[in-house]
Amino acid sequence: MILIDAVGPLATVQDLGRPGWFGSGVGVAGAADRGSFRLANRLVGNPENFAAIEALLGGLTLRVDRHHTVAVTGAPAPATVDGTPVGPASVLELRAGQTLRLGLAGTGLRSYVAIRGGIDLAPVLGSRSRDTLSGIGPEPLRPGDRLPIGPAPDTLPIVDVAPVAAPTAAALEVRVVLGPRDDWFTDPAALFLGEWTVSADTDRVGARLDRRTGPPLARKASGELPTEGMALGSIQVPPSGQPVVFLADHPITGGYPVLAVVVSADIDAIAQARPGRIIRFRPDR
């Protein structure tokens, strides 16, 4: 059992989501930065899909009631155990009564806290992830919450620390594939010209972008588009011309044209891009 003493702007329980429910109107959801989430679980010897905590911008404080093995990955929020600084992406052995505290992350958006054995809340449709758009899954964490931890797996942690590069605030290069509705735009390649910035209107559903430099995205088709399925990483362009990149909790359908789709390997970086981050799109070769 772990006790939540404080949360930052948002802390949720996540796993790798609930695939297979599109026909029932339920999206996959799951961790926004899947790579960091998987790494946190591997560090504590868990299978990659075990439920863990996703903390937006840090600010999370938790205590343990017995010995637990813990790891923190993702946005490098400064972490302490009973006030002693500990390294990112390292294996932490917390004794009964000890407190893990995450400060404010200087770069990136989302940190992940994995506990050996995983968070053992009741799954909903086969997943313990919180879908913030549909409201499915465990409620966002609040101070005073007590989270049960499952039995430790047979596998053991094999490293003490993972040598990961810390996220930076440098301009982000993102690879995309044009389509399926690029023919609705006068010049689809305008997406690759100039730069974009992540607006303040970004969450687990999507990252809305503002034009920083370069031409606007102009439509040549003004008709209505029948509602169609939306994939993770879709770059949907509403009438304002300011695109939104769909992230983990995106709607499963939409009626605005999708100009392009971010390649899967680059979606985690978009999920860690905080407001003001500069983005350049490049065609995937």
mmCIF file of N, CA, C and O in Angstrom, residues 11-83:
data_model
loop_
_atom_site.group_PDB
_atom_site.id
_atom_site.type_symbol
_atom_site.label_atom_id
_atom_site.label_comp_id
_atom_site.label_asym_id
_atom_site.label_seq_id
_atom_site.Cartn_x
_atom_site.Cartn_y
_atom_site.Cartn_z
ATOM 1 N N ALA A 11 -2.389 13.958 -11.373
ATOM 2 C CA ALA A 11 -1.702 12.664 -11.252
ATOM 3 C C ALA A 11 -2.740 11.567 -11.445
ATOM 4 O O ALA A 11 -3.797 11.592 -10.799
ATOM 5 N N THR A 12 -2.459 10.643 -12.342
ATOM 6 C CA THR A 12 -3.409 9.582 -12.658
ATOM 7 C C THR A 12 -2.705 8.237 -12.660
ATOM 8 O O THR A 12 -1.478 8.163 -12.791
ATOM 9 N N VAL A 13 -3.488 7.191 -12.509
ATOM 10 C CA VAL A 13 -2.978 5.831 -12.673
ATOM 11 C C VAL A 13 -3.094 5.474 -14.148
ATOM 12 O O VAL A 13 -4.128 5.719 -14.783
ATOM 13 N N GLN A 14 -2.017 4.933 -14.696
ATOM 14 C CA GLN A 14 -2.000 4.557 -16.107
ATOM 15 C C GLN A 14 -1.350 3.196 -16.295
ATOM 16 O O GLN A 14 -0.500 2.790 -15.499
ATOM 17 N N ASP A 15 -1.779 2.510 -17.354
ATOM 18 C CA ASP A 15 -1.023 1.375 -17.870
ATOM 19 C C ASP A 15 -0.901 1.605 -19.372
ATOM 20 O O ASP A 15 -0.872 2.760 -19.801
ATOM 21 N N LEU A 16 -0.852 0.562 -20.162
ATOM 22 C CA LEU A 16 -0.729 0.771 -21.604
ATOM 23 C C LEU A 16 -2.090 0.779 -22.299
ATOM 24 O O LEU A 16 -2.168 0.626 -23.524
ATOM 25 N N GLY A 17 -3.150 0.974 -21.529
ATOM 26 C CA GLY A 17 -4.459 1.238 -22.123
ATOM 27 C C GLY A 17 -5.307 0.011 -22.373
ATOM 28 O O GLY A 17 -4.971 -1.105 -21.979
ATOM 29 N N ARG A 18 -6.429 0.263 -23.055
ATOM 30 C CA ARG A 18 -7.427 -0.784 -23.288
ATOM 31 C C ARG A 18 -7.724 -0.880 -24.786
ATOM 32 O O ARG A 18 -8.778 -0.417 -25.267
ATOM 33 N N PRO A 19 -6.825 -1.493 -25.560
ATOM 34 C CA PRO A 19 -7.089 -1.676 -26.986
ATOM 35 C C PRO A 19 -8.233 -2.654 -27.212
ATOM 36 O O PRO A 19 -8.525 -3.499 -26.364
ATOM 37 N N GLY A 20 -8.874 -2.519 -28.363
ATOM 38 C CA GLY A 20 -9.888 -3.493 -28.743
ATOM 39 C C GLY A 20 -11.312 -3.084 -28.461
ATOM 40 O O GLY A 20 -12.231 -3.877 -28.688
ATOM 41 N N TRP A 21 -11.516 -1.823 -27.979
ATOM 42 C CA TRP A 21 -12.873 -1.401 -27.633
ATOM 43 C C TRP A 21 -13.393 -0.289 -28.540
ATOM 44 O O TRP A 21 -14.382 0.367 -28.212
ATOM 45 N N PHE A 22 -12.721 -0.032 -29.670
ATOM 46 C CA PHE A 22 -13.185 1.031 -30.563
ATOM 47 C C PHE A 22 -14.637 0.800 -30.994
ATOM 48 O O PHE A 22 -15.411 1.747 -31.114
ATOM 49 N N GLY A 23 -14.996 -0.450 -31.234
ATOM 50 C CA GLY A 23 -16.357 -0.755 -31.671
ATOM 51 C C GLY A 23 -17.415 -0.399 -30.649
ATOM 52 O O GLY A 23 -18.594 -0.222 -30.988
ATOM 53 N N SER A 24 -16.987 -0.252 -29.389
ATOM 54 C CA SER A 24 -17.916 0.147 -28.321
ATOM 55 C C SER A 24 -17.759 1.624 -27.989
ATOM 56 O O SER A 24 -18.328 2.096 -26.997
ATOM 57 N N GLY A 25 -16.961 2.335 -28.785
ATOM 58 C CA GLY A 25 -16.795 3.769 -28.553
ATOM 59 C C GLY A 25 -15.786 4.123 -27.482
ATOM 60 O O GLY A 25 -15.811 5.242 -26.965
ATOM 61 N N VAL A 26 -14.915 3.206 -27.140
ATOM 62 C CA VAL A 26 -13.932 3.436 -26.078
ATOM 63 C C VAL A 26 -12.524 3.422 -26.689
ATOM 64 O O VAL A 26 -12.149 2.471 -27.388
ATOM 65 N N GLY A 27 -11.781 4.482 -26.423
ATOM 66 C CA GLY A 27 -10.428 4.573 -26.954
ATOM 67 C C GLY A 27 -9.424 3.798 -26.120
ATOM 68 O O GLY A 27 -9.743 3.246 -25.068
ATOM 69 N N VAL A 28 -8.174 3.818 -26.571
ATOM 70 C CA VAL A 28 -7.117 3.048 -25.898
ATOM 71 C C VAL A 28 -6.646 3.744 -24.629
ATOM 72 O O VAL A 28 -6.461 3.124 -23.585
ATOM 73 N N ALA A 29 -6.420 5.063 -24.693
ATOM 74 C CA ALA A 29 -5.872 5.829 -23.552
ATOM 75 C C ALA A 29 -4.529 5.223 -23.132
ATOM 76 O O ALA A 29 -3.742 4.797 -23.949
ATOM 77 N N GLY A 30 -4.243 5.156 -21.829
ATOM 78 C CA GLY A 30 -2.961 4.660 -21.351
ATOM 79 C C GLY A 30 -1.937 5.770 -21.211
ATOM 80 O O GLY A 30 -2.227 6.954 -21.419
ATOM 81 N N ALA A 31 -0.712 5.398 -20.836
ATOM 82 C CA ALA A 31 0.348 6.375 -20.595
ATOM 83 C C ALA A 31 0.571 7.249 -21.822
ATOM 84 O O ALA A 31 0.605 6.756 -22.952
ATOM 85 N N ALA A 32 0.746 8.573 -21.600
ATOM 86 C CA ALA A 32 0.965 9.484 -22.720
ATOM 87 C C ALA A 32 2.353 9.297 -23.309
ATOM 88 O O ALA A 32 2.525 9.348 -24.525
ATOM 89 N N ASP A 33 3.364 9.108 -22.463
ATOM 90 C CA ASP A 33 4.737 8.835 -22.904
ATOM 91 C C ASP A 33 4.996 7.356 -22.620
ATOM 92 O O ASP A 33 5.409 6.969 -21.522
ATOM 93 N N ARG A 34 4.742 6.547 -23.633
ATOM 94 C CA ARG A 34 4.786 5.099 -23.442
ATOM 95 C C ARG A 34 6.199 4.596 -23.167
ATOM 96 O O ARG A 34 6.402 3.648 -22.417
ATOM 97 N N GLY A 35 7.198 5.249 -23.784
ATOM 98 C CA GLY A 35 8.574 4.810 -23.577
ATOM 99 C C GLY A 35 9.020 4.984 -22.135
ATOM 100 O O GLY A 35 9.616 4.078 -21.536
ATOM 101 N N SER A 36 8.745 6.153 -21.560
ATOM 102 C CA SER A 36 9.129 6.398 -20.166
ATOM 103 C C SER A 36 8.358 5.490 -19.222
ATOM 104 O O SER A 36 8.896 5.026 -18.207
ATOM 105 N N PHE A 37 7.100 5.257 -19.538
ATOM 106 C CA PHE A 37 6.273 4.366 -18.710
ATOM 107 C C PHE A 37 6.849 2.952 -18.703
ATOM 108 O O PHE A 37 7.012 2.331 -17.644
ATOM 109 N N ARG A 38 7.186 2.445 -19.885
ATOM 110 C CA ARG A 38 7.734 1.085 -19.971
ATOM 111 C C ARG A 38 9.059 0.992 -19.219
ATOM 112 O O ARG A 38 9.340 -0.002 -18.530
ATOM 113 N N LEU A 39 9.886 2.021 -19.354
ATOM 114 C CA LEU A 39 11.185 2.000 -18.682
ATOM 115 C C LEU A 39 11.008 1.936 -17.165
ATOM 116 O O LEU A 39 11.722 1.186 -16.481
ATOM 117 N N ALA A 40 10.077 2.717 -16.626
ATOM 118 C CA ALA A 40 9.853 2.704 -15.179
ATOM 119 C C ALA A 40 9.503 1.293 -14.704
ATOM 120 O O ALA A 40 10.022 0.815 -13.680
ATOM 121 N N ASN A 41 8.647 0.618 -15.437
ATOM 122 C CA ASN A 41 8.283 -0.749 -15.042
ATOM 123 C C ASN A 41 9.461 -1.709 -15.170
ATOM 124 O O ASN A 41 9.686 -2.558 -14.298
ATOM 125 N N ARG A 42 10.236 -1.564 -16.242
ATOM 126 C CA ARG A 42 11.383 -2.474 -16.400
ATOM 127 C C ARG A 42 12.391 -2.288 -15.267
ATOM 128 O O ARG A 42 12.989 -3.251 -14.793
ATOM 129 N N LEU A 43 12.580 -1.053 -14.834
ATOM 130 C CA LEU A 43 13.567 -0.795 -13.781
ATOM 131 C C LEU A 43 13.217 -1.515 -12.479
ATOM 132 O O LEU A 43 14.121 -1.892 -11.718
ATOM 133 N N VAL A 44 11.926 -1.668 -12.194
ATOM 134 C CA VAL A 44 11.547 -2.333 -10.943
ATOM 135 C C VAL A 44 11.231 -3.805 -11.157
ATOM 136 O O VAL A 44 10.745 -4.479 -10.251
ATOM 137 N N GLY A 45 11.488 -4.318 -12.370
ATOM 138 C CA GLY A 45 11.296 -5.742 -12.639
ATOM 139 C C GLY A 45 9.866 -6.125 -12.958
ATOM 140 O O GLY A 45 9.528 -7.312 -12.939
ATOM 141 N N ASN A 46 9.024 -5.145 -13.256
ATOM 142 C CA ASN A 46 7.636 -5.436 -13.620
ATOM 143 C C ASN A 46 7.502 -5.742 -15.107
ATOM 144 O O ASN A 46 8.293 -5.243 -15.924
ATOM 145 N N PRO A 47 6.473 -6.498 -15.496
ATOM 146 C CA PRO A 47 6.067 -6.491 -16.903
ATOM 147 C C PRO A 47 5.735 -5.055 -17.324
ATOM 148 O O PRO A 47 5.302 -4.246 -16.490
ATOM 149 N N GLU A 48 5.921 -4.718 -18.585
ATOM 150 C CA GLU A 48 5.810 -3.330 -19.029
ATOM 151 C C GLU A 48 4.414 -2.743 -18.875
ATOM 152 O O GLU A 48 4.262 -1.517 -18.856
ATOM 153 N N ASN A 49 3.385 -3.585 -18.764
ATOM 154 C CA ASN A 49 2.020 -3.057 -18.725
ATOM 155 C C ASN A 49 1.500 -2.856 -17.311
ATOM 156 O O ASN A 49 0.351 -2.454 -17.122
ATOM 157 N N PHE A 50 2.294 -3.115 -16.272
ATOM 158 C CA PHE A 50 1.785 -2.944 -14.915
ATOM 159 C C PHE A 50 1.420 -1.477 -14.671
ATOM 160 O O PHE A 50 2.099 -0.551 -15.139
ATOM 161 N N ALA A 51 0.358 -1.250 -13.901
ATOM 162 C CA ALA A 51 -0.126 0.113 -13.661
ATOM 163 C C ALA A 51 0.853 0.902 -12.797
ATOM 164 O O ALA A 51 1.434 0.371 -11.836
ATOM 165 N N ALA A 52 1.032 2.174 -13.164
ATOM 166 C CA ALA A 52 1.933 3.076 -12.451
ATOM 167 C C ALA A 52 1.277 4.455 -12.389
ATOM 168 O O ALA A 52 0.138 4.641 -12.831
ATOM 169 N N ILE A 53 1.983 5.421 -11.824
ATOM 170 C CA ILE A 53 1.440 6.778 -11.677
ATOM 171 C C ILE A 53 2.062 7.685 -12.731
ATOM 172 O O ILE A 53 3.274 7.684 -12.931
ATOM 173 N N GLU A 54 1.202 8.458 -13.416
ATOM 174 C CA GLU A 54 1.643 9.509 -14.333
ATOM 175 C C GLU A 54 1.384 10.847 -13.648
ATOM 176 O O GLU A 54 0.242 11.181 -13.335
ATOM 177 N N ALA A 55 2.449 11.616 -13.386
ATOM 178 C CA ALA A 55 2.335 12.890 -12.668
ATOM 179 C C ALA A 55 2.674 14.033 -13.610
ATOM 180 O O ALA A 55 3.764 14.065 -14.194
ATOM 181 N N LEU A 56 1.728 14.965 -13.781
ATOM 182 C CA LEU A 56 1.931 16.122 -14.649
ATOM 183 C C LEU A 56 2.721 17.191 -13.903
ATOM 184 O O LEU A 56 2.289 17.681 -12.858
ATOM 185 N N LEU A 57 3.910 17.527 -14.413
ATOM 186 C CA LEU A 57 4.766 18.596 -13.883
ATOM 187 C C LEU A 57 5.294 18.325 -12.476
ATOM 188 O O LEU A 57 5.776 19.245 -11.811
ATOM 189 N N GLY A 58 5.231 17.113 -12.008
ATOM 190 C CA GLY A 58 5.742 16.784 -10.668
ATOM 191 C C GLY A 58 4.734 17.161 -9.588
ATOM 192 O O GLY A 58 3.523 17.171 -9.795
ATOM 193 N N GLY A 59 5.260 17.486 -8.401
ATOM 194 C CA GLY A 59 4.375 17.881 -7.301
ATOM 195 C C GLY A 59 3.755 16.720 -6.558
ATOM 196 O O GLY A 59 2.894 16.917 -5.696
ATOM 197 N N LEU A 60 4.187 15.496 -6.849
ATOM 198 C CA LEU A 60 3.619 14.303 -6.216
ATOM 199 C C LEU A 60 4.424 13.943 -4.964
ATOM 200 O O LEU A 60 5.653 13.964 -4.980
ATOM 201 N N THR A 61 3.724 13.625 -3.877
ATOM 202 C CA THR A 61 4.365 13.118 -2.658
ATOM 203 C C THR A 61 3.636 11.861 -2.217
ATOM 204 O O THR A 61 2.394 11.857 -2.123
ATOM 205 N N LEU A 62 4.389 10.795 -1.967
ATOM 206 C CA LEU A 62 3.768 9.548 -1.513
ATOM 207 C C LEU A 62 4.614 8.919 -0.421
ATOM 208 O O LEU A 62 5.823 9.151 -0.330
ATOM 209 N N ARG A 63 3.952 8.131 0.435
ATOM 210 C CA ARG A 63 4.607 7.367 1.495
ATOM 211 C C ARG A 63 4.302 5.898 1.307
ATOM 212 O O ARG A 63 3.278 5.535 0.704
ATOM 213 N N VAL A 64 5.164 5.048 1.861
ATOM 214 C CA VAL A 64 4.954 3.606 1.759
ATOM 215 C C VAL A 64 4.784 3.034 3.168
ATOM 216 O O VAL A 64 5.352 3.534 4.136
ATOM 217 N N ASP A 65 3.972 1.989 3.275
ATOM 218 C CA ASP A 65 3.715 1.388 4.592
ATOM 219 C C ASP A 65 4.593 0.174 4.857
ATOM 220 O O ASP A 65 4.545 -0.408 5.942
ATOM 221 N N ARG A 66 5.354 -0.209 3.849
ATOM 222 C CA ARG A 66 6.326 -1.303 3.983
ATOM 223 C C ARG A 66 7.359 -1.116 2.889
ATOM 224 O O ARG A 66 7.248 -0.198 2.070
ATOM 225 N N HIS A 67 8.342 -1.982 2.872
ATOM 226 C CA HIS A 67 9.381 -1.854 1.841
ATOM 227 C C HIS A 67 8.773 -1.973 0.437
ATOM 228 O O HIS A 67 7.969 -2.875 0.173
ATOM 229 N N HIS A 68 9.155 -1.018 -0.426
ATOM 230 C CA HIS A 68 8.762 -1.100 -1.826
ATOM 231 C C HIS A 68 9.939 -0.679 -2.695
ATOM 232 O O HIS A 68 10.740 0.193 -2.317
ATOM 233 N N THR A 69 10.030 -1.285 -3.879
ATOM 234 C CA THR A 69 11.019 -0.895 -4.885
ATOM 235 C C THR A 69 10.327 0.004 -5.902
ATOM 236 O O THR A 69 9.276 -0.353 -6.450
ATOM 237 N N VAL A 70 10.905 1.184 -6.138
ATOM 238 C CA VAL A 70 10.246 2.242 -6.908
ATOM 239 C C VAL A 70 11.230 2.798 -7.934
ATOM 240 O O VAL A 70 12.452 2.781 -7.719
ATOM 241 N N ALA A 71 10.702 3.331 -9.043
ATOM 242 C CA ALA A 71 11.530 4.034 -10.030
ATOM 243 C C ALA A 71 10.748 5.214 -10.575
ATOM 244 O O ALA A 71 9.518 5.155 -10.707
ATOM 245 N N VAL A 72 11.456 6.306 -10.896
ATOM 246 C CA VAL A 72 10.849 7.518 -11.456
ATOM 247 C C VAL A 72 11.511 7.802 -12.795
ATOM 248 O O VAL A 72 12.750 7.893 -12.875
ATOM 249 N N THR A 73 10.713 7.944 -13.841
ATOM 250 C CA THR A 73 11.239 8.224 -15.180
ATOM 251 C C THR A 73 10.447 9.379 -15.805
ATOM 252 O O THR A 73 9.565 9.959 -15.179
ATOM 253 N N GLY A 74 10.763 9.677 -17.070
ATOM 254 C CA GLY A 74 10.025 10.719 -17.784
ATOM 255 C C GLY A 74 10.584 12.096 -17.508
ATOM 256 O O GLY A 74 11.808 12.276 -17.377
ATOM 257 N N ALA A 75 9.695 13.102 -17.420
ATOM 258 C CA ALA A 75 10.140 14.466 -17.138
ATOM 259 C C ALA A 75 10.979 14.465 -15.856
ATOM 260 O O ALA A 75 10.566 13.901 -14.846
ATOM 261 N N PRO A 76 12.167 15.100 -15.882
ATOM 262 C CA PRO A 76 13.098 14.980 -14.746
ATOM 263 C C PRO A 76 12.712 15.869 -13.565
ATOM 264 O O PRO A 76 13.443 16.806 -13.218
ATOM 265 N N ALA A 77 11.601 15.546 -12.929
ATOM 266 C CA ALA A 77 11.234 16.252 -11.701
ATOM 267 C C ALA A 77 12.243 15.882 -10.611
ATOM 268 O O ALA A 77 12.525 14.704 -10.405
ATOM 269 N N PRO A 78 12.818 16.873 -9.925
ATOM 270 C CA PRO A 78 13.785 16.539 -8.868
ATOM 271 C C PRO A 78 13.114 15.699 -7.787
ATOM 272 O O PRO A 78 12.091 16.084 -7.227
ATOM 273 N N ALA A 79 13.720 14.531 -7.490
ATOM 274 C CA ALA A 79 13.110 13.581 -6.560
ATOM 275 C C ALA A 79 13.951 13.468 -5.293
ATOM 276 O O ALA A 79 15.187 13.504 -5.342
ATOM 277 N N THR A 80 13.274 13.338 -4.162
ATOM 278 C CA THR A 80 13.946 13.116 -2.887
ATOM 279 C C THR A 80 13.252 11.984 -2.144
ATOM 280 O O THR A 80 12.038 11.772 -2.291
ATOM 281 N N VAL A 81 14.045 11.259 -1.336
ATOM 282 C CA VAL A 81 13.498 10.265 -0.403
ATOM 283 C C VAL A 81 13.840 10.741 0.996
ATOM 284 O O VAL A 81 15.021 10.847 1.346
ATOM 285 N N ASP A 82 12.839 11.093 1.751
ATOM 286 C CA ASP A 82 13.022 11.690 3.082
ATOM 287 C C ASP A 82 13.990 12.872 3.026
ATOM 288 O O ASP A 82 14.847 13.056 3.909
ATOM 289 N N GLY A 83 13.877 13.652 1.960
ATOM 290 C CA GLY A 83 14.685 14.860 1.829
ATOM 291 C C GLY A 83 16.023 14.668 1.158
ATOM 292 O O GLY A 83 16.701 15.646 0.850
#
